[in-house]
Structures are given as structure tokens and as C-alpha cells.
C-alpha positions as a Python dict, from the first residue, in 0.01 Angstrom:
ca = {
    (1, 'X'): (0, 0, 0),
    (2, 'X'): (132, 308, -40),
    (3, 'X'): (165, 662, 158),
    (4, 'X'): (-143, 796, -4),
    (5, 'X'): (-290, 505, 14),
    (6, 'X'): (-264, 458, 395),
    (7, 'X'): (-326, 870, 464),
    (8, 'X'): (-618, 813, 267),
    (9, 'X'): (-734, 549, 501),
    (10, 'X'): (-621, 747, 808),
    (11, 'X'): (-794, 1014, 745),
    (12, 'X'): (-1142, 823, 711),
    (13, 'X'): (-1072, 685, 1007),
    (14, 'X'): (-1035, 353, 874),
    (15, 'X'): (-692, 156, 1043),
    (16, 'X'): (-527, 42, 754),
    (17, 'X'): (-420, -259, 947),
    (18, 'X'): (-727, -395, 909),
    (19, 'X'): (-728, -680, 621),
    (20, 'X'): (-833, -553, 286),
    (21, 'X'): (-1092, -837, 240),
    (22, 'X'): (-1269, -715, 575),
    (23, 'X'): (-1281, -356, 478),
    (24, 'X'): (-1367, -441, 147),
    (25, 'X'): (-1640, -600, 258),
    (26, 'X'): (-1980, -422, 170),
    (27, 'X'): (-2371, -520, 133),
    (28, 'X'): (-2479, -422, -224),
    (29, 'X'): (-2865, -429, -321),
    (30, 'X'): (-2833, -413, -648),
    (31, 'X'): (-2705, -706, -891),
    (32, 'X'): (-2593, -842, -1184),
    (33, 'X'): (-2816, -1116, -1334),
    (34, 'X'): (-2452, -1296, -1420),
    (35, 'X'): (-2479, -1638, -1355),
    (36, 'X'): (-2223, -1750, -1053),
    (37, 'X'): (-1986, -2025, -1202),
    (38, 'X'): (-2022, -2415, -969),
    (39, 'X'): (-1616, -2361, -878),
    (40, 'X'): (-1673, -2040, -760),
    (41, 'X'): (-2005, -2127, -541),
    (42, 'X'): (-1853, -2446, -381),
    (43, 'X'): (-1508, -2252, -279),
    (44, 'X'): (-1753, -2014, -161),
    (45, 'X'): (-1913, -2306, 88),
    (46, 'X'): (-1613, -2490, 105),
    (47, 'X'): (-1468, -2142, 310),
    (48, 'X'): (-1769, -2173, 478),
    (49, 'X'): (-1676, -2543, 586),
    (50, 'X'): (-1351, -2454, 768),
    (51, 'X'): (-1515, -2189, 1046),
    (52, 'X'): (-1507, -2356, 1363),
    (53, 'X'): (-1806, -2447, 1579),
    (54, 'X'): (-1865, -2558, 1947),
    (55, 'X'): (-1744, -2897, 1962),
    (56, 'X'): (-1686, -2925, 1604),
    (57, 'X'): (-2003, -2994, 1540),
    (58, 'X'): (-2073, -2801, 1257),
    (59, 'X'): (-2430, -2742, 1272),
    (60, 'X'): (-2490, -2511, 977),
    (61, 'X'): (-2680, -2604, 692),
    (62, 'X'): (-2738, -2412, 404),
    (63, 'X'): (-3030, -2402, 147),
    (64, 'X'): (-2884, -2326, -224),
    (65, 'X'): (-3094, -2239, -525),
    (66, 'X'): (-2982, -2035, -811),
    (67, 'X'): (-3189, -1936, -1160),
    (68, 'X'): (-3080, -2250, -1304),
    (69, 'X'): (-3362, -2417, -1153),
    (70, 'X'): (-3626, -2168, -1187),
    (71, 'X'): (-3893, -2344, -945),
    (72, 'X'): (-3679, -2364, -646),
    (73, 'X'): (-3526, -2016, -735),
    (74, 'X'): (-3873, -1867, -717),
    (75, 'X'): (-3981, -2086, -389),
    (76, 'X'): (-3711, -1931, -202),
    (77, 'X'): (-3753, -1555, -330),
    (78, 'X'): (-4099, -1577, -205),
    (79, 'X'): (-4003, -1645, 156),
    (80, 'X'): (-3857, -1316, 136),
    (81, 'X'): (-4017, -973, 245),
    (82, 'X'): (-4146, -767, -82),
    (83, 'X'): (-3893, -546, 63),
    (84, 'X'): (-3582, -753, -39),
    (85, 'X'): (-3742, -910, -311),
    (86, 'X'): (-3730, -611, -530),
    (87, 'X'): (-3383, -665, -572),
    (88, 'X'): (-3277, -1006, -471),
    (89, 'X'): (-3489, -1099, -764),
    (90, 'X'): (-3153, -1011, -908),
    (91, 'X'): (-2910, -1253, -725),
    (92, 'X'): (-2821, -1561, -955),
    (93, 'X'): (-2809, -1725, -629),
    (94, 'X'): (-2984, -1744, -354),
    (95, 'X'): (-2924, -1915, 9),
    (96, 'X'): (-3108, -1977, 332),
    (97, 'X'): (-2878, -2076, 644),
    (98, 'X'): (-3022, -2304, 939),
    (99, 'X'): (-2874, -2411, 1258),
    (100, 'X'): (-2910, -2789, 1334),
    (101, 'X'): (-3090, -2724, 1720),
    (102, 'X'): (-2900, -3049, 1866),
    (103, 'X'): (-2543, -3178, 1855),
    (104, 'X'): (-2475, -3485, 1618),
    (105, 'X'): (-2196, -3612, 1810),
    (106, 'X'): (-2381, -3683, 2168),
    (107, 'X'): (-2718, -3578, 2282),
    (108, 'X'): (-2865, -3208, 2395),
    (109, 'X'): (-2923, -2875, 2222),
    (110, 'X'): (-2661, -2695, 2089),
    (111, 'X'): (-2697, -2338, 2259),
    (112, 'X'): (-2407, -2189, 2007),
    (113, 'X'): (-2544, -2358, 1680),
    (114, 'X'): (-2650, -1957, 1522),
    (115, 'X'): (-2320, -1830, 1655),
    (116, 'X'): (-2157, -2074, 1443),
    (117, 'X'): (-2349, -2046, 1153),
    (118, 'X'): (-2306, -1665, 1172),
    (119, 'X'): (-1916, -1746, 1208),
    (120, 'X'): (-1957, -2001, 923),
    (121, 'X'): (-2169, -1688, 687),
    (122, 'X'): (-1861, -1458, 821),
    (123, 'X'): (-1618, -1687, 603),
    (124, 'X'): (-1826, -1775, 355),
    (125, 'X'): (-1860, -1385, 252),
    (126, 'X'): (-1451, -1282, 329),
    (127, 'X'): (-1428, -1555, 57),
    (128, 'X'): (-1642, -1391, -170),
    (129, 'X'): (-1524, -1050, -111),
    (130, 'X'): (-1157, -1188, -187),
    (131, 'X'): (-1313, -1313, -538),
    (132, 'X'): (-1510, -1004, -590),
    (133, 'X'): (-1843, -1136, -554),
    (134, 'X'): (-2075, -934, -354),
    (135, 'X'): (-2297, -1138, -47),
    (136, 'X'): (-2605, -933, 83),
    (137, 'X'): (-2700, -1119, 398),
    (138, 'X'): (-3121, -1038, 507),
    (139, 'X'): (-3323, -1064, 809),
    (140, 'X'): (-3635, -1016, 619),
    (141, 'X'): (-3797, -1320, 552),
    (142, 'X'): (-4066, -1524, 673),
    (143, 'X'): (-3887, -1808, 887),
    (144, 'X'): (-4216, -2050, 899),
    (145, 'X'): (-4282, -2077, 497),
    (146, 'X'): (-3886, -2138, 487),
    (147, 'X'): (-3924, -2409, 747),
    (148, 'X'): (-4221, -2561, 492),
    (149, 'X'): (-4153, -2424, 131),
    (150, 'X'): (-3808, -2563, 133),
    (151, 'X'): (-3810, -2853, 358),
    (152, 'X'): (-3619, -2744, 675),
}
């Protein structure tokens, strides 16, 4: 980086010693239609794979469509609020993350199964910022036709 680079930063207040992919890092609501290539999307989850998790336990589970199968595409875009569906109609792909309530390994509910799957979303988007593809995450959407449009 260079000087001007780094006043630059300083003088937003931004600490340049904070990694580029984290400060790169941004929520964009508005999208290309350009279809996401299969290498790209698994490194994507396969980034997602190696955050760590209470136990190891790995409890997240993600829900993948994209507008190669149209159906499924359009099942998951309507468990979204109108809000977000204006432009995550957009997104070639589209995900829904869920948090498996009890530990595979021995029996009980895991209490720290969203913090992992937030930790999990946390890589999964660093590794698309470091490719250059941009990862809106929502909070609008209805939870219960999730749960039964898509079989969670």
C-alpha cells in the first residue's frame, strides 16, 4: 500500500491494518443477473466449511438455489419480504442458512449452533469478497414458509 494510500485510510478513520478483504467487505442491493460459475459457489461453501463451531459440530446447513432451476429459485424468493425481493430478484443465487438445534456427536441442544453459523456466513462472505463477488446477507424473511416451502 502506499503513503497515499494509507493517509487516505487514516484520514477516514479507517486503520489500515485492518485486512483488505474485511474492509472491502460491503452489502450491495443491487445485482448483476450474471450467472455465478459451480467452482466459484462451492469454494464459496467450502470457506464456509472450515469456520469452527462448538465442539466441532458443525451445525450449519445451508439451502442453495440459483436461476438455473427456476422453481426452487422462485420458492425461495418468495419467503422473502417484498422489501428484499425487489432486488434479490436479481441474485443468480440465492441461500437460506439453518442451525441444526442439537449436537450430532452426543445428545442435547446446541446453545451456540446460530453463533456458528453466523461465524460459518462470516467466512463464507470474506471468501467472496476476496473473489469479488458481492454477499447481501437479510433478516427479512418469513422463517415459517422457509421451514415448509423448502423442507427445513
Amino acid at each position: 500500500m502506499t503513503h497515499t494510500e494509507l493517509t487516505a485510510l487514516k484520514e477516514q478513520g479507517i486503520d489500515p491494518r485492518v485486512h483488505e478483504v474485511v474492509r472491502c467487505r460491503w452489502s450491495p442491493r443491487a445485482f448483476a443477473a450474471t450467472p455465478l460459475d459451480d467452482t466459484t459457489l462451492r469454494l464459496l461453501f467450502e470457506a464456509a466449511r472450515w469456520a469452527a463451531s462448538c465442539a466441532n459440530d458443525q451445525p450449519c446447513r445451508f439451502v442453495v438455489t440459483s436461476k438455473d432451476d427456476l422453481p426452487a429459485y422462485e420458492q425461495m424468493l418468495s419467503c422473502l419480504n417484498e422489501r428484499n425481493q425487489i432486488w434479490a430478484k436479481l441474485a443468480p443465487v440465492l441461500v437460506v442458512t439453518a442451525a441444526r438445534a442439537n449436537f450430532a456427536q452426543f445428545p442435547g441442544p446446541n446453545r451456540h449452533g446460530w453463533h456458528d453459523v453466523g461465524l460459518s456466513t462470516g467466512n463464507l462472505m470474506a471468501q467472496a469478497t476476496a473473489l469479488g463477488v458481492s454477499v447481501h446477507v437479510m433478516a427479512g424473511f418469513d422463517a415459517v414458509r422457509a421451514r415448509e416451502g423448502l423442507g427445513i
